[in-house]
Coordinates of C-alpha atoms in Angstrom, one line a residue:
Chain A
X8 CA 7.5 35.6 52.1
X9 CA 10.8 36.2 54.2
X10 CA 13.8 36.9 52.9
X11 CA 14.8 33.7 54.8
X12 CA 11.9 31.5 52.9
X13 CA 13.4 32.8 49.5
X14 CA 17.1 31.9 50.2
X15 CA 15.8 29.1 51.1
X16 CA 13.9 28.6 48.4
X17 CA 16.2 29.5 46.1
X18 CA 19.3 27.0 47.4
X19 CA 16.8 24.0 47.5
X20 CA 16.4 24.7 43.9
X21 CA 20.3 24.8 43.0
X22 CA 20.6 21.5 44.8
X23 CA 17.7 20.1 42.5
X24 CA 19.1 22.0 39.3
X25 CA 22.7 20.2 40.6
X26 CA 20.9 16.1 41.6
X27 CA 19.6 16.3 38.3
X28 CA 22.6 16.8 36.4
X29 CA 24.5 14.7 38.1
X30 CA 21.7 11.6 38.1
X31 CA 21.0 12.5 34.3
X32 CA 24.6 12.2 33.1
X33 CA 24.8 8.7 35.5
X34 CA 21.8 6.7 34.6
X35 CA 22.7 7.1 30.6
X36 CA 25.6 4.6 31.0
X37 CA 23.2 1.7 31.9
X38 CA 25.8 -0.6 33.9
X39 CA 26.9 -3.8 32.3
X40 CA 27.8 -7.2 33.5
X41 CA 30.3 -8.3 30.9
X42 CA 29.7 -10.5 28.4
X43 CA 28.2 -13.5 29.9
X44 CA 24.1 -12.4 30.7
X45 CA 21.7 -9.4 29.6
X46 CA 21.2 -7.4 32.4
X47 CA 20.4 -3.4 33.4
X48 CA 17.4 -1.5 31.1
X49 CA 16.2 -2.4 28.0
X50 CA 14.7 0.7 25.8
X51 CA 12.6 -0.4 22.8
X52 CA 10.7 2.0 20.9
X53 CA 8.8 0.0 19.1
X54 CA 5.6 1.4 16.3
X55 CA 2.0 1.9 17.9
X56 CA 0.6 -1.6 16.5
X57 CA 3.4 -3.7 18.9
X58 CA 2.0 -2.3 21.8
X59 CA 0.2 -5.2 22.2
X60 CA 2.5 -7.9 21.4
X61 CA 5.5 -6.4 22.3
X62 CA 5.3 -6.8 26.1
X63 CA 4.6 -10.4 26.3
X64 CA 7.6 -10.4 25.2
X65 CA 9.8 -8.0 26.9
X66 CA 8.1 -9.9 29.9
X67 CA 9.6 -13.3 28.5
X68 CA 13.1 -11.6 28.0
X69 CA 12.9 -10.6 31.5
X70 CA 12.1 -13.7 32.9
X71 CA 15.6 -15.3 30.7
X72 CA 17.3 -13.4 32.4
X73 CA 17.3 -11.9 35.8
X74 CA 18.3 -8.3 36.6
X75 CA 17.2 -7.4 33.0
X76 CA 14.9 -4.5 33.1
X77 CA 12.6 -4.1 30.0
X78 CA 11.3 -0.4 28.6
X79 CA 9.1 0.1 26.0
X80 CA 8.0 2.9 24.0
X81 CA 4.3 3.0 21.6
X82 CA 4.4 5.3 19.3
X83 CA 4.4 6.8 15.4
X84 CA 7.0 4.5 13.8
X85 CA 8.0 8.3 11.9
X86 CA 7.9 10.5 15.2
X87 CA 10.2 7.2 17.2
X88 CA 12.8 7.7 14.0
X89 CA 13.4 11.7 14.9
X90 CA 13.8 10.7 18.5
X91 CA 16.1 8.2 17.6
X92 CA 18.0 10.1 14.3
X93 CA 18.5 13.3 17.8
X94 CA 19.8 10.7 20.3
X95 CA 17.3 9.2 22.1
X96 CA 19.4 7.1 24.4
X97 CA 17.2 3.5 22.9
X98 CA 18.5 0.2 22.3
X99 CA 16.2 -0.7 19.6
X100 CA 14.6 0.2 17.0
X101 CA 10.6 -1.9 15.5
X102 CA 9.7 -0.3 12.7
X103 CA 5.8 -0.2 10.4
X104 CA 7.2 0.1 7.5
X105 CA 10.5 0.5 5.6
X106 CA 10.9 3.9 5.0
X107 CA 11.1 5.0 8.7
X108 CA 13.4 1.5 8.8
X109 CA 15.0 4.1 6.5
X110 CA 15.7 7.5 8.1
X111 CA 17.3 5.6 11.4
X112 CA 19.9 3.1 9.2
X113 CA 20.7 6.5 6.5
X114 CA 22.0 8.7 9.5
X115 CA 24.1 5.3 10.6
X116 CA 22.9 4.2 13.0
X117 CA 21.5 1.0 13.0
X118 CA 23.7 -2.2 13.7
X119 CA 24.2 -4.2 11.2
X120 CA 20.9 -4.8 8.8
X121 CA 18.2 -4.1 9.5
X122 CA 15.9 -7.6 10.3
X123 CA 11.8 -7.7 8.6
X124 CA 9.8 -10.2 11.2
X125 CA 6.6 -9.3 10.3
X126 CA 4.1 -7.7 8.0
X127 CA 0.7 -6.2 8.8
X128 CA -1.5 -5.3 6.1
X129 CA -4.5 -2.6 6.5
X130 CA -8.4 -3.2 7.9
X131 CA -11.3 -1.5 7.4
X132 CA -12.8 -0.7 11.5
X133 CA -16.3 -0.2 12.4
X134 CA -17.9 -0.2 15.9
X135 CA -19.6 -2.6 16.9
X136 CA -22.7 -2.9 15.7
X137 CA -21.4 -1.4 12.6
X138 CA -23.9 2.3 12.8
X139 CA -23.1 3.6 9.2
X140 CA -23.6 0.3 7.3
X141 CA -20.1 0.2 6.2
X142 CA -19.1 -1.8 3.2
X143 CA -15.8 -1.5 1.4
X144 CA -13.6 1.1 0.5
X145 CA -16.1 3.3 -1.3
X146 CA -18.1 4.1 1.7
X147 CA -14.8 6.1 3.4
X148 CA -14.6 8.1 0.1
X149 CA -18.4 9.1 1.3
X150 CA -19.0 12.7 2.1
X151 CA -21.6 12.4 4.8
X152 CA -19.5 9.7 7.4
X153 CA -17.2 10.3 9.4
X154 CA -13.8 9.1 8.7
X155 CA -10.2 8.4 9.7
X156 CA -7.2 7.5 8.0
X157 CA -3.6 8.1 9.5
X158 CA -1.8 11.3 8.7
X159 CA 0.4 10.4 5.3
X160 CA 3.4 10.6 7.2
X161 CA 3.1 7.5 9.2
X162 CA 3.4 4.4 8.0
X163 CA -0.3 3.1 8.4
X164 CA -1.3 6.1 6.6
X165 CA 1.7 5.8 3.5
X166 CA -0.1 2.3 2.9
X167 CA -3.7 3.6 3.1
X168 CA -3.0 6.2 0.3
X169 CA -1.5 3.0 -1.7
X170 CA -4.4 2.2 -1.3
X171 CA -6.9 5.0 -2.4
X172 CA -4.5 5.4 -5.0
X173 CA -4.5 1.2 -6.0
X174 CA -8.0 1.1 -5.9
X175 CA -9.2 4.7 -7.6
X176 CA -11.0 6.7 -5.1
X177 CA -10.6 9.6 -3.7
X178 CA -9.9 9.1 0.2
X179 CA -12.7 12.1 2.0
X180 CA -11.4 11.6 5.6
X181 CA -12.2 13.8 8.1
X182 CA -9.4 13.5 11.1
X183 CA -5.4 12.6 9.8
X184 CA -5.1 10.5 12.8
X185 CA -0.5 10.8 14.6
X186 CA -0.4 7.7 14.6
X187 CA -2.8 3.9 14.2
X188 CA -4.2 3.8 18.2
X189 CA -5.2 7.0 18.1
X190 CA -7.3 6.1 14.8
X191 CA -8.5 2.8 16.9
X192 CA -9.5 4.9 19.5
X193 CA -11.7 7.2 18.1
X194 CA -13.7 4.0 16.5
X195 CA -13.1 2.7 20.1
X196 CA -15.0 5.7 21.1
X197 CA -17.6 6.0 18.5
X198 CA -16.6 8.7 17.2
X199 CA -15.9 8.1 13.9
X200 CA -18.1 5.8 11.7
X201 CA -15.5 3.8 10.6
X202 CA -11.1 4.2 10.0
X203 CA -8.3 1.8 8.4
X204 CA -5.9 0.5 10.8
X205 CA -4.1 -2.8 11.2
X206 CA -6.1 -6.1 11.0
X207 CA -4.0 -5.9 14.9
X208 CA -5.3 -3.8 15.7
X209 CA -8.5 -4.6 14.4
X210 CA -7.9 -7.5 16.5
X211 CA -6.3 -5.9 19.3
X212 CA -9.9 -4.1 20.2
X213 CA -12.0 -7.9 20.4
X214 CA -15.8 -6.4 20.2
X215 CA -16.1 -3.3 20.7
X216 CA -14.4 -2.9 17.0
X217 CA -15.3 -4.8 13.6
X218 CA -13.4 -5.3 11.0
X219 CA -13.7 -5.2 7.0
X220 CA -11.4 -6.7 5.0
X221 CA -9.8 -4.6 1.6
X222 CA -8.7 -6.5 -1.3
X223 CA -6.6 -3.1 -2.2
X224 CA -5.1 -3.2 0.9
X225 CA -2.7 -6.3 -0.7
X226 CA -0.9 -3.9 -2.4
X227 CA 0.5 -2.0 0.2
X228 CA 1.6 -4.7 2.9
X229 CA 3.1 -3.5 5.7
X230 CA 6.9 -4.7 6.3
X231 CA 8.4 -4.6 9.7
X232 CA 12.2 -4.5 10.2
X233 CA 13.8 -4.4 13.7
X234 CA 17.2 -3.5 14.2
X235 CA 20.3 -2.8 17.0
X236 CA 20.8 0.6 17.6
X237 CA 24.3 1.6 16.3
X238 CA 24.3 3.6 19.3
X239 CA 22.7 1.3 21.9
X240 CA 23.4 1.7 25.3
X241 CA 22.6 -1.8 26.5
X242 CA 23.3 -3.9 23.1
X243 CA 22.9 -7.3 24.5
X244 CA 20.2 -7.4 25.4
X245 CA 19.5 -5.7 22.7
X246 CA 20.6 -8.5 20.9
X247 CA 18.8 -10.6 22.8
X248 CA 15.7 -8.9 22.5
X249 CA 15.6 -8.8 18.2
X250 CA 17.0 -12.8 18.6
X251 CA 13.4 -13.5 20.5
X252 CA 11.6 -11.4 18.2
X253 CA 13.5 -13.8 15.9
X254 CA 12.2 -17.1 17.6
X255 CA 9.7 -19.5 17.0
X256 CA 8.3 -18.4 20.4
X257 CA 8.2 -14.8 19.0
X258 CA 6.9 -15.3 15.6
X259 CA 4.3 -17.3 17.5
X260 CA 3.3 -14.2 19.4
X261 CA 3.2 -11.6 16.7
X262 CA 0.8 -13.8 14.6
X263 CA -1.5 -14.8 17.5
X264 CA -1.6 -10.8 17.0
X265 CA -2.9 -11.0 13.7
X266 CA 0.4 -10.0 11.9
X267 CA 1.8 -12.1 9.2
X268 CA 5.1 -13.8 9.9
X269 CA 7.8 -14.0 7.0
Chain B
X18 CA 5.0 45.9 52.3
X19 CA 8.2 46.6 52.7
X20 CA 10.2 48.5 49.6
X21 CA 13.9 48.0 50.3
X22 CA 15.9 50.5 48.5
X23 CA 19.8 48.5 49.1
X24 CA 20.1 48.5 45.7
X25 CA 21.6 44.9 43.2
X26 CA 20.9 41.8 43.8
X27 CA 21.4 39.0 46.5
X28 CA 24.0 36.6 45.6
X29 CA 21.0 33.5 46.0
X30 CA 19.3 35.2 43.4
X31 CA 20.8 36.2 41.2
X32 CA 22.3 32.1 41.0
X33 CA 19.1 31.3 40.0
X34 CA 17.1 34.0 38.1
X35 CA 19.8 33.8 35.8
X36 CA 20.2 29.9 35.6
X37 CA 16.3 30.5 35.3
X38 CA 16.2 32.8 32.4
X39 CA 19.6 31.0 30.5
X40 CA 16.8 27.9 30.9
X41 CA 14.0 29.5 29.4
X42 CA 15.7 31.0 26.9
X43 CA 18.3 28.7 25.6
X44 CA 16.3 26.6 23.7
X45 CA 14.6 29.5 21.8
X46 CA 18.0 30.4 20.9
X47 CA 18.0 26.9 19.7
X48 CA 15.5 27.3 17.5
X49 CA 16.4 30.6 15.9
X50 CA 20.4 29.4 15.4
X51 CA 19.0 25.7 13.6
X52 CA 16.7 27.8 11.5
X53 CA 17.3 26.9 7.7
X54 CA 16.5 30.2 6.7
X55 CA 16.3 29.4 2.7
X56 CA 13.5 27.6 3.6
X57 CA 12.0 30.8 5.1
X58 CA 10.8 32.0 1.8
X59 CA 9.6 28.4 0.7
X60 CA 7.6 27.7 3.5
X61 CA 6.6 30.8 4.4
X62 CA 4.1 31.4 1.4
X63 CA 2.6 27.2 1.3
X64 CA -0.8 27.5 1.7
X65 CA -0.5 25.0 3.6
X66 CA 1.5 26.9 5.9
X67 CA -0.9 30.6 5.4
X68 CA -3.3 27.9 6.7
X69 CA -3.0 26.7 9.7
X70 CA -1.6 29.5 10.8
X71 CA -5.0 31.8 9.4
X72 CA -6.4 29.3 11.9
X73 CA -4.7 29.1 14.5
X74 CA -5.0 32.7 14.7
X75 CA -9.0 32.8 14.1
X76 CA -9.5 29.4 16.7
X77 CA -7.8 31.1 18.7
X78 CA -9.3 34.2 19.5
X79 CA -13.2 33.5 18.8
X80 CA -12.1 30.5 22.7
X81 CA -10.8 34.2 24.4
X82 CA -14.0 36.0 23.3
X83 CA -15.9 32.8 24.2
X84 CA -13.6 32.9 28.2
X85 CA -14.4 37.0 27.8
X86 CA -18.3 36.5 27.8
X87 CA -18.5 33.9 30.5
X88 CA -14.8 34.2 32.5
X89 CA -15.8 37.3 33.6
X90 CA -19.3 36.9 35.1
X91 CA -17.5 33.6 36.6
X92 CA -14.7 35.7 37.6
X93 CA -16.3 38.3 39.6
X94 CA -19.1 35.2 40.9
X95 CA -15.5 34.1 42.7
X96 CA -14.9 37.2 44.4
X97 CA -18.2 39.3 44.3
X98 CA -21.1 37.1 46.3
X99 CA -21.2 34.8 49.2
X100 CA -22.6 32.1 47.6
X101 CA -21.6 28.7 49.8
X102 CA -19.7 27.0 48.0
X103 CA -16.8 28.9 46.3
X104 CA -13.9 27.2 47.1
X105 CA -15.0 24.6 46.0
X106 CA -16.6 26.1 42.8
X107 CA -12.8 27.4 42.5
X108 CA -10.9 24.4 42.0
X109 CA -13.7 23.0 40.1
X110 CA -13.5 25.9 37.6
X111 CA -9.5 25.9 37.7
X112 CA -9.1 21.7 37.5
X113 CA -8.3 22.5 33.2
X114 CA -4.8 23.9 34.5
X115 CA -3.6 21.2 36.1
X116 CA -5.2 18.0 33.9
X117 CA -3.6 16.7 31.1
X118 CA -4.6 18.8 28.3
X119 CA -5.1 15.4 26.6
X120 CA -7.4 13.8 29.2
X121 CA -9.7 17.6 28.9
X122 CA -10.0 16.5 25.0
X123 CA -11.2 13.0 26.5
X124 CA -13.3 14.3 28.7
X125 CA -15.1 16.5 26.0
X126 CA -15.6 13.3 23.4
X127 CA -17.8 11.9 27.0
X128 CA -19.4 15.0 26.4
X129 CA -20.3 16.7 23.4
X130 CA -18.9 13.0 21.3
X131 CA -21.4 11.9 18.7
X132 CA -22.0 8.9 21.8
X133 CA -20.9 12.2 24.6
X134 CA -23.8 12.4 27.4
X135 CA -24.6 15.8 25.8
X136 CA -23.6 15.5 21.5
X137 CA -25.4 12.1 21.6
X138 CA -28.2 14.5 22.1
X139 CA -26.9 16.7 20.2
X140 CA -27.0 14.4 17.6
X141 CA -30.1 12.9 17.3
X142 CA -32.5 16.5 17.7
X143 CA -30.7 19.0 15.8
X144 CA -28.5 16.7 13.7
X145 CA -25.3 19.0 15.0
X146 CA -21.9 17.0 15.7
X147 CA -18.6 19.3 17.3
X148 CA -15.7 15.6 17.3
X149 CA -13.7 16.8 14.3
X150 CA -14.6 21.0 13.2
X151 CA -13.2 23.8 13.6
X152 CA -16.2 24.5 16.6
X153 CA -14.3 21.8 18.4
X154 CA -11.1 23.5 18.0
X155 CA -12.3 26.6 19.6
X156 CA -14.1 24.5 22.4
X157 CA -11.1 22.3 23.2
X158 CA -9.1 25.1 22.9
X159 CA -11.7 27.3 25.8
X160 CA -12.1 24.5 28.2
X161 CA -8.4 24.8 28.1
X162 CA -7.1 28.1 28.2
X163 CA -10.5 29.7 29.9
X164 CA -8.9 29.1 33.5
X165 CA -6.1 31.3 33.5
X166 CA -8.7 34.6 32.3
X167 CA -11.1 33.3 35.0
X168 CA -8.3 33.4 37.5
X169 CA -6.6 36.6 36.8
X170 CA -9.5 38.4 36.9
X171 CA -10.6 37.4 39.5
X172 CA -7.8 38.0 41.2
X173 CA -8.0 42.0 39.9
X174 CA -11.6 41.9 40.9
X175 CA -10.0 40.9 45.1
X176 CA -7.6 43.8 44.9
X177 CA -10.1 46.5 43.0
X178 CA -11.0 48.7 45.9
X179 CA -14.0 47.7 47.1
X180 CA -15.3 51.2 48.4
X181 CA -15.8 52.9 44.4
X182 CA -19.1 50.2 44.4
X183 CA -20.8 50.5 47.8
X184 CA -20.0 54.2 46.7
X185 CA -22.3 54.0 43.3
X186 CA -24.7 51.6 45.3
X187 CA -25.5 54.0 48.2
X188 CA -26.0 56.6 45.3
X189 CA -28.6 54.1 44.2
X190 CA -27.1 52.1 41.4
X191 CA -28.0 48.5 41.2
X192 CA -25.2 45.2 41.1
X193 CA -25.7 44.9 37.3
X194 CA -25.1 48.5 36.4
X195 CA -22.6 49.0 39.8
X196 CA -20.9 46.4 37.9
X197 CA -21.3 47.4 34.4
X198 CA -20.4 51.4 35.2
X199 CA -18.2 51.1 37.8
X200 CA -16.0 47.0 38.5
X201 CA -15.9 46.9 34.6
X202 CA -14.1 50.2 33.7
X203 CA -11.6 48.8 37.3
X204 CA -11.0 45.8 36.3
X205 CA -10.4 47.0 33.0
X206 CA -6.6 45.9 32.7
X207 CA -6.4 42.6 34.3
X208 CA -9.3 41.6 31.9
X209 CA -6.5 42.3 29.0
X210 CA -3.8 41.0 30.9
X211 CA -6.2 38.0 31.3
X212 CA -7.0 37.3 27.6
X213 CA -4.0 37.7 26.8
X214 CA -2.8 34.8 28.8
X215 CA -5.7 32.9 28.1
X216 CA -5.1 34.0 24.1
X217 CA -1.6 32.8 23.7
X218 CA -2.7 29.4 26.2
X219 CA -5.2 28.6 23.5
X220 CA -2.9 29.7 20.7
X221 CA -0.5 27.0 21.9
X222 CA -3.1 24.3 22.9
X223 CA -2.6 20.6 21.1
X224 CA -3.5 17.7 23.3
X225 CA -7.0 18.6 23.9
X226 CA -6.8 19.9 20.5
X227 CA -5.5 16.6 18.5
X228 CA -7.8 14.2 21.5
X229 CA -10.9 15.7 20.3
X230 CA -11.0 17.6 17.1
X231 CA -8.6 15.8 15.2
X232 CA -6.0 17.1 12.6
X233 CA -7.6 17.4 9.2
X234 CA -5.6 20.4 7.3
X235 CA -7.9 23.7 7.4
X236 CA -11.1 22.2 9.6
X237 CA -8.5 21.1 12.6
X238 CA -5.2 21.5 12.0
X239 CA -3.8 24.1 13.5
X240 CA -0.5 25.7 13.5
X241 CA 1.2 23.2 17.2
X242 CA -0.9 20.0 15.0
X243 CA 1.2 20.8 11.9
X244 CA 4.3 21.4 13.5
X245 CA 4.3 17.9 15.1
X246 CA 3.4 16.2 12.2
X247 CA 6.1 17.5 10.3
X248 CA 8.7 17.1 12.4
X249 CA 8.6 13.6 12.0
X250 CA 9.1 13.7 8.5
X251 CA 10.2 17.3 8.0
X252 CA 12.4 18.1 11.1
X253 CA 13.8 21.6 8.8
X254 CA 10.2 22.3 8.2
X255 CA 8.7 21.9 11.5
X256 CA 11.5 24.2 12.9
X257 CA 10.6 27.1 10.4
X258 CA 6.5 27.1 11.5
X259 CA 7.8 26.8 15.1
X260 CA 9.3 30.5 14.6
X261 CA 6.6 31.5 11.8
X262 CA 4.6 30.6 15.7
X263 CA 7.1 32.0 17.7
X264 CA 7.7 35.6 15.0
X265 CA 3.2 35.8 15.9
X266 CA 3.0 35.4 19.0
X267 CA 5.7 37.5 20.4
X268 CA 4.5 40.1 17.9
X269 CA 1.3 39.8 19.0
X270 CA 2.4 40.3 22.3
X271 CA 4.0 42.8 22.0
X272 CA 1.5 45.1 20.5
X273 CA -1.0 44.1 23.2
X274 CA 1.1 44.7 25.6
X275 CA 1.8 48.8 23.8
X276 CA -0.9 49.4 23.9
X277 CA -3.1 47.5 27.7
X278 CA -0.5 45.7 29.7
X279 CA 1.3 48.4 30.6
X280 CA -1.8 49.8 32.5
X281 CA -2.2 46.7 33.7
X282 CA 1.4 46.3 35.7
X283 CA 1.2 49.7 37.4

């Protein structure tokens, strides 16, 4: 490479770096159109189990408020709570249990009291046809089966621990998945004989997965709280979204996906 | 290549170079500054950390060994053989370099999983299942890290003086003997450098591992996975774990550098 080319490359790099700095500062403050209409960008952090419900509600909100752009991040609630605590520019946080919401509220990062908008229970998911012949929770304690359970750090894993404790069983998982959807994927791929996921995930997976009810799961029902964040760049749109989730329409969408509604 | 003897670094190079150093070093400095030193002792002695660290070191080393056994011959084929389609082959084997590791993990499932092309047969005929085992960790790490070794060794082979090999051939050595007695010693520093790069990449592997091998303490939970999960519950513990991983990698690289890498640089 000639000296001139090197110099050119260096200059371009400096310009790019300078450009990044400028635009990052500019876009962080979303434009708000005064108190009248929610507009700009709304960022919603939601538990992985809400992956199939919230996007529909987001589209509804966009249709109601032209100019509004709703964006979602779906992941394990604990990962999201950590990101919020580290200053992620989110407007709304919807958690799959109360304790991950508590991480956010105890840090003073929620605006007002979180509202419980849904509940979910665990169910055993097996690949279509149930090749290993799983019938109940006791099968998830069998060493010879390949079992996926959520990691204890995420809400579905915490609930799974409670369910196994309530049943007096020692679980024999082969992998502790980082969120509930990762566990579900292993079932869909047929790579595990069974996984403990939410009822709603079994519904969402359609024909690829069969669900088996677990009576003990009633001992560990997860309540889903939602909150507008104190540092929300777009508090108006955030409030509108929370309102929509708690409206009859939102509750119906959640019920259709298999959630229990309060 | 001309070498310029004028001292000093031109300003247009100096400024971005300093920025690059700051960009690369500041996050590491942040890690060290934010480390809760009081927690260091208890974390270091906790059996879970020892388990994850041991698994990481063992599987990264096994992945490097596997990469050496398979990757050095591949590098030779890419650098020396006259076979057609070598450029296509090179592009193919370097795909894992640009592939997101999670995609690599899914791809491994589709081939080696219980329902995979090869895995189905392994499962039914030999009763061998690979996912969710330490073997799966080694395979995932090898998949992601071997291209680094292949590229380095191929580069070393191309740079090596082919006249030594020609001389060996005229003296009656066959190609295998030439490879063993002439080529290998000639490119040994390049192989060592490639192996270190490969080992470092394998040690840090996350995406393909958590996808294909899952996450279970003792069998498949390597340090990067432990860091990721610790971050969700106890950020301080995650920082300590990261620092341990950082210290171990830097120490290993320094140790190897004294032994081998200085020769590779020369």
